[in-house]
C-alpha positions as protocol buffer text, in pm:
chain_id: "A"
residue {
  index: 1
  type: UNK
  ca { x: 1291 y: -328 z: -229 }
}
residue {
  index: 2
  type: UNK
  ca { x: 926 y: -470 z: -188 }
}
residue {
  index: 3
  type: UNK
  ca { x: 648 y: -262 z: -57 }
}
residue {
  index: 4
  type: UNK
  ca { x: 310 y: -339 z: 107 }
}
residue {
  index: 5
  type: UNK
  ca { x: 6 y: -127 z: 22 }
}
residue {
  index: 6
  type: UNK
  ca { x: -190 y: -86 z: 339 }
}
residue {
  index: 7
  type: UNK
  ca { x: -487 y: 104 z: 485 }
}
residue {
  index: 8
  type: UNK
  ca { x: -380 y: 297 z: 786 }
}
residue {
  index: 9
  type: UNK
  ca { x: -558 y: 528 z: 1032 }
}
residue {
  index: 10
  type: UNK
  ca { x: -422 y: 880 z: 1013 }
}
residue {
  index: 11
  type: UNK
  ca { x: -365 y: 858 z: 1391 }
}
residue {
  index: 12
  type: UNK
  ca { x: -108 y: 586 z: 1364 }
}
residue {
  index: 13
  type: UNK
  ca { x: 254 y: 648 z: 1293 }
}
residue {
  index: 14
  type: UNK
  ca { x: 365 y: 627 z: 924 }
}
residue {
  index: 15
  type: UNK
  ca { x: 538 y: 291 z: 980 }
}
residue {
  index: 16
  type: UNK
  ca { x: 329 y: 171 z: 1260 }
}
residue {
  index: 17
  type: UNK
  ca { x: 10 y: -26 z: 1291 }
}
residue {
  index: 18
  type: UNK
  ca { x: -222 y: -54 z: 998 }
}
residue {
  index: 19
  type: UNK
  ca { x: -583 y: -166 z: 951 }
}
residue {
  index: 20
  type: UNK
  ca { x: -541 y: -402 z: 643 }
}
residue {
  index: 21
  type: UNK
  ca { x: -289 y: -484 z: 376 }
}
residue {
  index: 22
  type: UNK
  ca { x: -454 y: -452 z: 38 }
}
residue {
  index: 23
  type: UNK
  ca { x: -174 y: -511 z: -203 }
}
residue {
  index: 24
  type: UNK
  ca { x: 202 y: -508 z: -281 }
}
residue {
  index: 25
  type: UNK
  ca { x: 440 y: -325 z: -502 }
}
residue {
  index: 26
  type: UNK
  ca { x: 751 y: -477 z: -645 }
}
residue {
  index: 27
  type: UNK
  ca { x: 962 y: -223 z: -841 }
}
residue {
  index: 28
  type: UNK
  ca { x: 1246 y: -475 z: -923 }
}
residue {
  index: 29
  type: UNK
  ca { x: 1303 y: -613 z: -1257 }
}
residue {
  index: 30
  type: UNK
  ca { x: 1229 y: -475 z: -1603 }
}
residue {
  index: 31
  type: UNK
  ca { x: 864 y: -395 z: -1523 }
}
residue {
  index: 32
  type: UNK
  ca { x: 724 y: -305 z: -1185 }
}
residue {
  index: 33
  type: UNK
  ca { x: 453 y: -531 z: -1052 }
}
residue {
  index: 34
  type: UNK
  ca { x: 154 y: -415 z: -854 }
}
residue {
  index: 35
  type: UNK
  ca { x: -79 y: -661 z: -695 }
}
residue {
  index: 36
  type: UNK
  ca { x: -410 y: -528 z: -541 }
}
residue {
  index: 37
  type: UNK
  ca { x: -710 y: -688 z: -364 }
}
residue {
  index: 38
  type: UNK
  ca { x: -965 y: -508 z: -570 }
}
residue {
  index: 39
  type: UNK
  ca { x: -1261 y: -585 z: -354 }
}
residue {
  index: 40
  type: UNK
  ca { x: -1095 y: -458 z: -44 }
}
residue {
  index: 41
  type: UNK
  ca { x: -952 y: -139 z: -212 }
}
residue {
  index: 42
  type: UNK
  ca { x: -1318 y: -63 z: -324 }
}
residue {
  index: 43
  type: UNK
  ca { x: -1444 y: -127 z: 23 }
}
residue {
  index: 44
  type: UNK
  ca { x: -1200 y: 115 z: 184 }
}
residue {
  index: 45
  type: UNK
  ca { x: -1244 y: 390 z: -85 }
}
residue {
  index: 46
  type: UNK
  ca { x: -1612 y: 358 z: -26 }
}
residue {
  index: 47
  type: UNK
  ca { x: -1549 y: 412 z: 349 }
}
residue {
  index: 48
  type: UNK
  ca { x: -1369 y: 733 z: 269 }
}
residue {
  index: 49
  type: UNK
  ca { x: -1017 y: 627 z: 259 }
}
residue {
  index: 50
  type: UNK
  ca { x: -785 y: 870 z: 77 }
}
residue {
  index: 51
  type: UNK
  ca { x: -494 y: 709 z: -120 }
}
residue {
  index: 52
  type: UNK
  ca { x: -145 y: 868 z: -134 }
}
residue {
  index: 53
  type: UNK
  ca { x: -43 y: 1016 z: -485 }
}
residue {
  index: 54
  type: UNK
  ca { x: 159 y: 704 z: -561 }
}
residue {
  index: 55
  type: UNK
  ca { x: -115 y: 455 z: -464 }
}
residue {
  index: 56
  type: UNK
  ca { x: -378 y: 677 z: -649 }
}
residue {
  index: 57
  type: UNK
  ca { x: -164 y: 637 z: -953 }
}
residue {
  index: 58
  type: UNK
  ca { x: -161 y: 248 z: -913 }
}
residue {
  index: 59
  type: UNK
  ca { x: -535 y: 251 z: -864 }
}
residue {
  index: 60
  type: UNK
  ca { x: -591 y: 462 z: -1173 }
}
residue {
  index: 61
  type: UNK
  ca { x: -380 y: 221 z: -1381 }
}
residue {
  index: 62
  type: UNK
  ca { x: -571 y: -78 z: -1254 }
}
residue {
  index: 63
  type: UNK
  ca { x: -904 y: 99 z: -1325 }
}
residue {
  index: 64
  type: UNK
  ca { x: -1016 y: 89 z: -958 }
}
residue {
  index: 65
  type: UNK
  ca { x: -1074 y: 464 z: -930 }
}
residue {
  index: 66
  type: UNK
  ca { x: -1160 y: 740 z: -1183 }
}
residue {
  index: 67
  type: UNK
  ca { x: -969 y: 1060 z: -1248 }
}
residue {
  index: 68
  type: UNK
  ca { x: -1181 y: 1245 z: -982 }
}
residue {
  index: 69
  type: UNK
  ca { x: -1139 y: 1007 z: -696 }
}
C-alpha cells in the first residue's frame, strides 16, 4: 500500500476530488515513511483545515502542529 495525504473539502466524496496533495505515507518496509510539504501543511492548517486522527499523529511527529492543534 501507498497513500497520499491530501486536503479535501468536506463536501467531496471520501475518495473523490481533493484540493491539494500535501504528502505521502508509505507503510511498507521496516520503518514507515512519511513525506510532507511542510509549507503547504502550515498554510492549510492556518486556513482552518482539520486533519484526521492519523494525519494529526504524523504532523505531531514531524513537529508541524502542537498537542492542542
